[in-house]
Short mmCIF file of C-alpha atoms and ligand atoms in Angstrom, two decimals:
data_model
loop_
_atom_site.label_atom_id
_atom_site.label_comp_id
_atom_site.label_asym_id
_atom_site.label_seq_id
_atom_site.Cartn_x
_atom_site.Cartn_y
_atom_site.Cartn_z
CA UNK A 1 4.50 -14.17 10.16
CA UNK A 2 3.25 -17.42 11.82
CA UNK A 3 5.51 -20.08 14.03
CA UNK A 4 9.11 -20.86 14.19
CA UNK A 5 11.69 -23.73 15.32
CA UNK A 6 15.28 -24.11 15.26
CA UNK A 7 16.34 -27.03 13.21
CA UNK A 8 19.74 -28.34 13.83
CA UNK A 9 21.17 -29.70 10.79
CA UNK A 10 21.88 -25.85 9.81
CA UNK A 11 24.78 -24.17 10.97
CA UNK A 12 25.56 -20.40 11.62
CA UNK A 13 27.98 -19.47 9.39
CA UNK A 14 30.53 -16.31 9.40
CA UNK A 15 30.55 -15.05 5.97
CA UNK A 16 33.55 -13.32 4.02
CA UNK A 17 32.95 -10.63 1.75
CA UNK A 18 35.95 -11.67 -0.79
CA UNK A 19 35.14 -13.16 -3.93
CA UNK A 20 38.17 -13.63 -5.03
CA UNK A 21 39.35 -17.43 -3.74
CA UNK A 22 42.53 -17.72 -0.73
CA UNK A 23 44.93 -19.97 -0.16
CA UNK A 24 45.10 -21.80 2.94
CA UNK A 25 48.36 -22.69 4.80
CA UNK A 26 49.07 -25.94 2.95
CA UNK A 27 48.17 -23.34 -0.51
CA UNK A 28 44.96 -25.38 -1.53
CA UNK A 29 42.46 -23.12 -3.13
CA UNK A 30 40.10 -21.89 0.24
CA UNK A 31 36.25 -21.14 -0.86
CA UNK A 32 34.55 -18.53 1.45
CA UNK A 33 31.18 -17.43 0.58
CA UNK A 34 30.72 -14.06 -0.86
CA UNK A 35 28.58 -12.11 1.68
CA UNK A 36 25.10 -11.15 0.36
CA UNK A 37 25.90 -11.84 -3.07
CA UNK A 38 22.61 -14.13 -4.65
CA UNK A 39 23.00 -16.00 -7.10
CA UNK A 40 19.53 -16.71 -9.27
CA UNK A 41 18.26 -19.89 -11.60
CA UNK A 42 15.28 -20.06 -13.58
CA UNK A 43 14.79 -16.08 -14.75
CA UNK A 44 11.42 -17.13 -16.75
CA UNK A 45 8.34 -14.70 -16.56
CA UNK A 46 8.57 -15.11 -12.76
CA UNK A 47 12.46 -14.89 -11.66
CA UNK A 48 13.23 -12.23 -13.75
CA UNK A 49 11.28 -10.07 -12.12
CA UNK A 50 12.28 -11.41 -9.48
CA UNK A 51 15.58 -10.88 -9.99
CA UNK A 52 15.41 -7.00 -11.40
CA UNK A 53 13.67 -6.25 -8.24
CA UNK A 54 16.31 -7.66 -6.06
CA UNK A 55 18.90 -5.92 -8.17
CA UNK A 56 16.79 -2.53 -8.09
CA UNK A 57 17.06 -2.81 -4.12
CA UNK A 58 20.99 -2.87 -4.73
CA UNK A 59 21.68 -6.61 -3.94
CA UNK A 60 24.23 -7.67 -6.16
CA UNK A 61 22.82 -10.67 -8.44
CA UNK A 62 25.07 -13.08 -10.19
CA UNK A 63 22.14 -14.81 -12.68
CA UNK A 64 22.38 -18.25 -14.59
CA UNK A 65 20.71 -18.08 -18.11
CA UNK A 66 20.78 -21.37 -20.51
CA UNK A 67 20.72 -18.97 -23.72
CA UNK A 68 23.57 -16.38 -24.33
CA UNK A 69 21.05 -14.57 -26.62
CA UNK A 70 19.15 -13.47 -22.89
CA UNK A 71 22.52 -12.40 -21.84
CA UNK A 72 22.12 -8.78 -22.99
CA UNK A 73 17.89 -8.61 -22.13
CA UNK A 74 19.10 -9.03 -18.39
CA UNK A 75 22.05 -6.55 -18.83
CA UNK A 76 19.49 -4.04 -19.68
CA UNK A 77 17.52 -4.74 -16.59
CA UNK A 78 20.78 -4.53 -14.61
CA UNK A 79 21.16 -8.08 -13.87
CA UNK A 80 24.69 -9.52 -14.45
CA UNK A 81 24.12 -13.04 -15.72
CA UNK A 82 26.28 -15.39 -16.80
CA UNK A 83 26.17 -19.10 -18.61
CA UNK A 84 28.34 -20.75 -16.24
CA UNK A 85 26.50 -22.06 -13.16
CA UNK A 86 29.66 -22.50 -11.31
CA UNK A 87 29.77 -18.55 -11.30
CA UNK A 88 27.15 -18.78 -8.36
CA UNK A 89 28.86 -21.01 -6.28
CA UNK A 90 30.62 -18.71 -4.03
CA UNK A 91 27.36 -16.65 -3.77
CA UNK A 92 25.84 -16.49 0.12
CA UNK A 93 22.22 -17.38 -1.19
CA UNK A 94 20.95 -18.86 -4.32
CA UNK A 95 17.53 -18.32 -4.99
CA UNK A 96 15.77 -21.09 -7.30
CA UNK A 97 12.60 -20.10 -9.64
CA UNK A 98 12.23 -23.36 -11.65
CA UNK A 99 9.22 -25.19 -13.49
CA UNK A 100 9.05 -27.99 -11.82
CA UNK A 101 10.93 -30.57 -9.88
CA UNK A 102 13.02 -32.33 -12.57
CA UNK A 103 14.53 -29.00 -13.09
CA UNK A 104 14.64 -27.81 -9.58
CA UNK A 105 17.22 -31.63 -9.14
CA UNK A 106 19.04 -31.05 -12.57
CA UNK A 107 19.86 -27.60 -11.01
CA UNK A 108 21.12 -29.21 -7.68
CA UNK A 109 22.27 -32.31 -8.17
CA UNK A 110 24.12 -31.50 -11.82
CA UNK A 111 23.18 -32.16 -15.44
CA UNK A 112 26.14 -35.03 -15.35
CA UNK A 113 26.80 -37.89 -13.23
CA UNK A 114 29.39 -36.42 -11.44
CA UNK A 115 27.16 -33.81 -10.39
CA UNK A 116 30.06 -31.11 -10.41
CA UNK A 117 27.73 -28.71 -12.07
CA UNK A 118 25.19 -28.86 -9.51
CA UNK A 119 24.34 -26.20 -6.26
CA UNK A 120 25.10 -29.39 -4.27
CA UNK A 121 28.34 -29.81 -4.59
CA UNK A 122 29.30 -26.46 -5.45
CA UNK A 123 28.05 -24.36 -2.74
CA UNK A 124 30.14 -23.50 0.16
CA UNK A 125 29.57 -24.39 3.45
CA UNK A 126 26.96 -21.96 5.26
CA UNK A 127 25.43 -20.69 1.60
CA UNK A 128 21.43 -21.21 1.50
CA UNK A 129 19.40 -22.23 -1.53
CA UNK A 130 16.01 -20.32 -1.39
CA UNK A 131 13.75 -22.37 -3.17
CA UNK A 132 11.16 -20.62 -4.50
CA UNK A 133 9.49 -22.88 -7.60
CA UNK A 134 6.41 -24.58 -6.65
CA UNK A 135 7.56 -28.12 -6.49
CA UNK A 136 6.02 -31.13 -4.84
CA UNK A 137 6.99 -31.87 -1.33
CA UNK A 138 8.81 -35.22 -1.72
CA UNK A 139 11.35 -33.30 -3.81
CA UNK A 140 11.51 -30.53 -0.84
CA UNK A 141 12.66 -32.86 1.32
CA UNK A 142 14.73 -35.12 -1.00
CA UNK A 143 16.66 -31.57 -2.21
CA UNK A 144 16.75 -30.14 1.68
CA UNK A 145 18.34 -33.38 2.98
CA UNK A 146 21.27 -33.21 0.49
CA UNK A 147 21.92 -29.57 1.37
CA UNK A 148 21.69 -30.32 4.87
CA UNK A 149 24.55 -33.56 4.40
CA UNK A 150 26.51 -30.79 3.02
CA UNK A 151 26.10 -28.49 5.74
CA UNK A 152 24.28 -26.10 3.35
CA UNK A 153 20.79 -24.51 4.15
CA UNK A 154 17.76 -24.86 2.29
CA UNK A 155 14.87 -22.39 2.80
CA UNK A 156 11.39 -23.07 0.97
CA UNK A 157 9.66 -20.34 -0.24
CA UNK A 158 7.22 -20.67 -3.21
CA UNK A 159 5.61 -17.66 -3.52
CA UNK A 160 1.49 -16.21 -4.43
CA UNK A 161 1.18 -14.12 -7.07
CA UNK A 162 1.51 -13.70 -11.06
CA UNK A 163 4.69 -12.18 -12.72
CA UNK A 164 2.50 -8.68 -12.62
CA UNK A 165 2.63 -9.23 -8.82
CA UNK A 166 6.34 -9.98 -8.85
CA UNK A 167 7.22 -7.34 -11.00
CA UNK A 168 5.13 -4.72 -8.79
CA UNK A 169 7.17 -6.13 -5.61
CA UNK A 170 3.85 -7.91 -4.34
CA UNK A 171 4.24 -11.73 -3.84
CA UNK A 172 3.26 -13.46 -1.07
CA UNK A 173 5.87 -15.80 -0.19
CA UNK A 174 5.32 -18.66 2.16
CA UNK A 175 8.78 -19.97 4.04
CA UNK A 176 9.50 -22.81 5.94
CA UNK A 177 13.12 -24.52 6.87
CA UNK A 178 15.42 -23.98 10.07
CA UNK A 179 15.02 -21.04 11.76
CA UNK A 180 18.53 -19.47 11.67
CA UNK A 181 18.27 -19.72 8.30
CA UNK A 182 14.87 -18.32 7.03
CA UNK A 183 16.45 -15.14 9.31
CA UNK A 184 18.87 -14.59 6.69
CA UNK A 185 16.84 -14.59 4.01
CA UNK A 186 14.17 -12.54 5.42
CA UNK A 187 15.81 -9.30 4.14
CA UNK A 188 15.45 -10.58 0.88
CA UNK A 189 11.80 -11.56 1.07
CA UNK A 190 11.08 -7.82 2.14
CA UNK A 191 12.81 -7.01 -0.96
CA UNK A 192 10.60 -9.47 -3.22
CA UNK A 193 7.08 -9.36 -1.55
CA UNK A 194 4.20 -8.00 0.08
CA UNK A 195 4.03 -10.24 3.01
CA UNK A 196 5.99 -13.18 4.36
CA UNK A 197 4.18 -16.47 6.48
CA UNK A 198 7.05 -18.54 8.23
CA UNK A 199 5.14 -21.83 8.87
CA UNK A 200 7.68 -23.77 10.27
CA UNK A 201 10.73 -26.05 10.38
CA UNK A 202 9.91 -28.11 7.89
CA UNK A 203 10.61 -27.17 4.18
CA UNK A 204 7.88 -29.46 2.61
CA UNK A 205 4.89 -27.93 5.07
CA UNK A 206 5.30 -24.63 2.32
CA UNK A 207 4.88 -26.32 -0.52
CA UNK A 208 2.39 -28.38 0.80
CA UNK A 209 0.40 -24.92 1.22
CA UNK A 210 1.36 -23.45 -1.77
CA UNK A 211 0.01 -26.77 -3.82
CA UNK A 212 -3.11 -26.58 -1.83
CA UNK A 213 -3.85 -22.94 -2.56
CA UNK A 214 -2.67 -23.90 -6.52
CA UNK A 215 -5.57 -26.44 -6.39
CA UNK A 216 -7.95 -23.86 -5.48
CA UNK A 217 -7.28 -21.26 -7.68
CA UNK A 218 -7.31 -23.63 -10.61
CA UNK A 219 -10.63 -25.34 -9.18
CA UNK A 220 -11.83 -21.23 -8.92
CA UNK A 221 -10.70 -20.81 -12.24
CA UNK A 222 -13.23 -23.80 -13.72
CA UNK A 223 -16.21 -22.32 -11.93
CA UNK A 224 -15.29 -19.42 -13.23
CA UNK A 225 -15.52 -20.10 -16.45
CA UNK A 226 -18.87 -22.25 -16.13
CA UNK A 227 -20.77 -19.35 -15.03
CA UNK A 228 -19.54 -17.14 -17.03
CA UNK A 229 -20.35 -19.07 -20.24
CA UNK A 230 -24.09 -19.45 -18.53
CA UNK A 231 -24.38 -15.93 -18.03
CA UNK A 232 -23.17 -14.59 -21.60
CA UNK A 233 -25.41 -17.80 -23.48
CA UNK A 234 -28.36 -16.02 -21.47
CA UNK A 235 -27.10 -12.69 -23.05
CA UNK A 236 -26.59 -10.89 -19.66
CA UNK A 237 -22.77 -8.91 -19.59
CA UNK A 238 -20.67 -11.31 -18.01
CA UNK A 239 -18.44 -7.87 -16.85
CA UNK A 240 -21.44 -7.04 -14.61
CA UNK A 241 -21.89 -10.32 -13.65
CA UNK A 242 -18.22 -10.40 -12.04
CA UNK A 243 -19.05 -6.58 -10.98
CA UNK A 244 -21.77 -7.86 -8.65
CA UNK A 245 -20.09 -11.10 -6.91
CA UNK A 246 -16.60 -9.58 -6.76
CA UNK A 247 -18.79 -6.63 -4.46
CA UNK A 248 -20.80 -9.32 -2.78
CA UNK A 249 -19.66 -12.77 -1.49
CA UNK A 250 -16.86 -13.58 -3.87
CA UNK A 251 -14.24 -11.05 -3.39
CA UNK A 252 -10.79 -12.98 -3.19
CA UNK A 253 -8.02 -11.80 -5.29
CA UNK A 254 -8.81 -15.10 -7.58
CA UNK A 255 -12.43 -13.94 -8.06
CA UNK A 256 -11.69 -10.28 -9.05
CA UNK A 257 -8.42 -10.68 -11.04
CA UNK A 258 -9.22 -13.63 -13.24
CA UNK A 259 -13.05 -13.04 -13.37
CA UNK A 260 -12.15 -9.71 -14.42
CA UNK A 261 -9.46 -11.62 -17.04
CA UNK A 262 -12.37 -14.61 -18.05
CA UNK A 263 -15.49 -11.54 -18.44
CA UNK A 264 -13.07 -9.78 -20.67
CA UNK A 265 -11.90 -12.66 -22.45
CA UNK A 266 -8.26 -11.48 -22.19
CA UNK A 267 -5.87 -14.44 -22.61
CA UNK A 268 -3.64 -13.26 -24.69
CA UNK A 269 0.33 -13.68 -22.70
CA UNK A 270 -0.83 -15.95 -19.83
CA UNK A 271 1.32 -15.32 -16.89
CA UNK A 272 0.92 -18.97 -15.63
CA UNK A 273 0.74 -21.29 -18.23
CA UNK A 274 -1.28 -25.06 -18.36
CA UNK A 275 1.82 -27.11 -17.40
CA UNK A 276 2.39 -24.98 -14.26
CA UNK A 277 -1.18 -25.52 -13.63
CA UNK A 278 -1.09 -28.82 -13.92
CA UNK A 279 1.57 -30.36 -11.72
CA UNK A 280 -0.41 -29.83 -8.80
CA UNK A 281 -2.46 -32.78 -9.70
CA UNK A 282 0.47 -34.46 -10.48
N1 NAP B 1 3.79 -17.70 -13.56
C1 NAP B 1 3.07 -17.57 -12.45
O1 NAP B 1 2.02 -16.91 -12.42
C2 NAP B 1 3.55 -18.21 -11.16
C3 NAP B 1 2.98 -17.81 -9.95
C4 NAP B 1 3.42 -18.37 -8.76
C5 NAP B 1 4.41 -19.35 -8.79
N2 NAP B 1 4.93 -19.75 -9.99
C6 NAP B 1 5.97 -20.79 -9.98
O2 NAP B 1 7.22 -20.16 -10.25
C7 NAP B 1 8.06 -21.06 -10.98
C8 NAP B 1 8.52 -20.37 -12.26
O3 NAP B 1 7.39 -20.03 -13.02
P1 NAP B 1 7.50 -19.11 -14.33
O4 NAP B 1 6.12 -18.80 -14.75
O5 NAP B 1 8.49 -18.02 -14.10
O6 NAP B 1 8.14 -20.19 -15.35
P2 NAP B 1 8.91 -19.92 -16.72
O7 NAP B 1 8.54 -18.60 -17.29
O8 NAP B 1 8.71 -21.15 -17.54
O9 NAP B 1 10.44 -19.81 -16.29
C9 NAP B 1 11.21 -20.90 -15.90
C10 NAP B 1 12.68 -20.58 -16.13
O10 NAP B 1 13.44 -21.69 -15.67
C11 NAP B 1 14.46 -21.98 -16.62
N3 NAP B 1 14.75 -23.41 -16.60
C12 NAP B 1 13.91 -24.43 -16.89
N4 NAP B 1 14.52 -25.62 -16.71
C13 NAP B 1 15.79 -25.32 -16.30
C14 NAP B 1 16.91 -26.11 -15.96
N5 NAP B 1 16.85 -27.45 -15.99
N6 NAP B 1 18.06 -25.49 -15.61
C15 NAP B 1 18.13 -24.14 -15.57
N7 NAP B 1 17.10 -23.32 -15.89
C16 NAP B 1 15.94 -23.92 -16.25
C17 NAP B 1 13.89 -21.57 -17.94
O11 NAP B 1 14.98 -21.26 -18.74
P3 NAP B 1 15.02 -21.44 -20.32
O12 NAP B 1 14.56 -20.10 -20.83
O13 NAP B 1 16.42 -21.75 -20.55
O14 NAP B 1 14.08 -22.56 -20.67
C18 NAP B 1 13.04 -20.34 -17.58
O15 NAP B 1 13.83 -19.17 -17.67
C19 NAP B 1 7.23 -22.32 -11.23
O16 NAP B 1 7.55 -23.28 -10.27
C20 NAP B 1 5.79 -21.82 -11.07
O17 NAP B 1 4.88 -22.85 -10.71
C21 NAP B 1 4.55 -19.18 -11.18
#
């Protein structure tokens, strides 16, 4: 792990394992968050993995699915999961594993105009949103600041890695956000990865480097597939051809995973498909 800075606008919080909601003295409804429960969004190829691992660890999950037909797919991974978003918002963390940033803010600030279906306004106090899509940095900060005016935390956290890596417990995860918070959360990125970088304060400075590194695999993944279509048109094996520069000067996990994929020609069930891709240009 790499840096670290307090950041004010998050607040310790104590935490109250109940789930059940109190009554205060004046007998309105009291909301206290429900200590290491997570709540997840967005179980895709990614988050469901994601998700099964966290559960296999024995974190209780609460999961939001859009389609009751996945409701008994995630039972069978032992993931409870349930169609009503509001179910998560007692949970300590919520972890978010989205497409992209219309769908990280639909998720946040609410499908309506009231936004009462949204993490924003739901959330107690103290509860963190991990956000772990790979979303552009002015929406980092736009969705950070509201959690922040609501005294909630936001960690960033996209990750490295394909759903074979997520499922095998072996994402890299890149985390930035207020110190006291990323803390809490570190437990869980233990759980979900291979290796955690903490690069600061600032949310947006992760997925600044996660976009960056997306921009060079995809540019890796073009010249790739140049020189592989100039080494099979000159009839050489383009497996060999990988083989050699995978042993030699080229032997990042880009090189050897998807050269291996591109020699092969094995596309069949991408892991991360075009419009991922292409919202780093974006
Ligand atoms: N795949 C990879 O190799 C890879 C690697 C590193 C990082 N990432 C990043 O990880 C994130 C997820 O990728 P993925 O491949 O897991 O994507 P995915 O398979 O398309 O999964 C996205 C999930 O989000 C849900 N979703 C979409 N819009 C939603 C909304 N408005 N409200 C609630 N749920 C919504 C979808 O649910 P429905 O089923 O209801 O549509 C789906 O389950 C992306 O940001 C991606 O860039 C992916």
């Amino acid at each position: 792990m790499t840096g670290d800075s307090t950041d004010a606008r998050s607040i310790p919080v104590a935490v109250d394992s109940a789930r059940s909601p109190s009554r205060g003295a004046n007998g309105q409804r009291v909301r206290t968050l429900s200590k290491g429960v997570v709540g997840f969004v967005g179980l895709g190829r990614m988050g469901t993995a994601m998700a099964a691992n966290l559960v296999a660890a024995g974190r209780s999950v609460v999961a939001h699915m859009r389609h009751p037909e996945r409701l008994s797919e995630l039972k069978a991974l032992g993931i409870t999961s349930t169609t009503n978003i509001a179910d998560l918002f007692d949970c300590e963390f919520v972890v978010s594993m989205l497409p992209n940033d219309d769908s990280v803010r639909e998720v946040v600030f609410g499908r309506n105009q009231s936004g009462l279906d949204g993490l924003a306004l739901g959330l107690v106090p103290g509860a963190i949103h991990i956000s772990m899509s790979t979303i552009s940095t002015r929406a980092t900060s736009q969705l950070a600041a509201e959690h922040a005016r609501r005294s909630q935390g936001y960690v960033a956290a996209p990750v490295f890695g394909n759903p074979d890596a997520a499922r095998a417990c072996e994402i890299y995860i890149i985390t930035a956000g207020a110190s006291v918070d990323v803390e809490r959360c570190l437990p869980l990125f233990d759980i979900l990865g291979q290796q955690t970088f903490l690069v600061g304060s600032e949310p947006s400075a992760a997925n600044l480097i996660k976009l960056a590194g997306n921009m060079m695999t995809a540019t890796t993944l073009e010249v790739l597939g140049e020189v592989i279509a100039l080494i099979r048109k000159h009839g050489l094996n383009p497996e060999t051809f990988v083989d050699i520069l995978t042993a030699t000067m080229f032997g990042g996990r880009v090189h050897r995973i998807y050269g291996g994929k591109i020699a092969a020609q094995t596309y069949a069930a991408p892991g991360f498909v075009l419009p991922l891709a292409l919202k780093t240009y974006a």
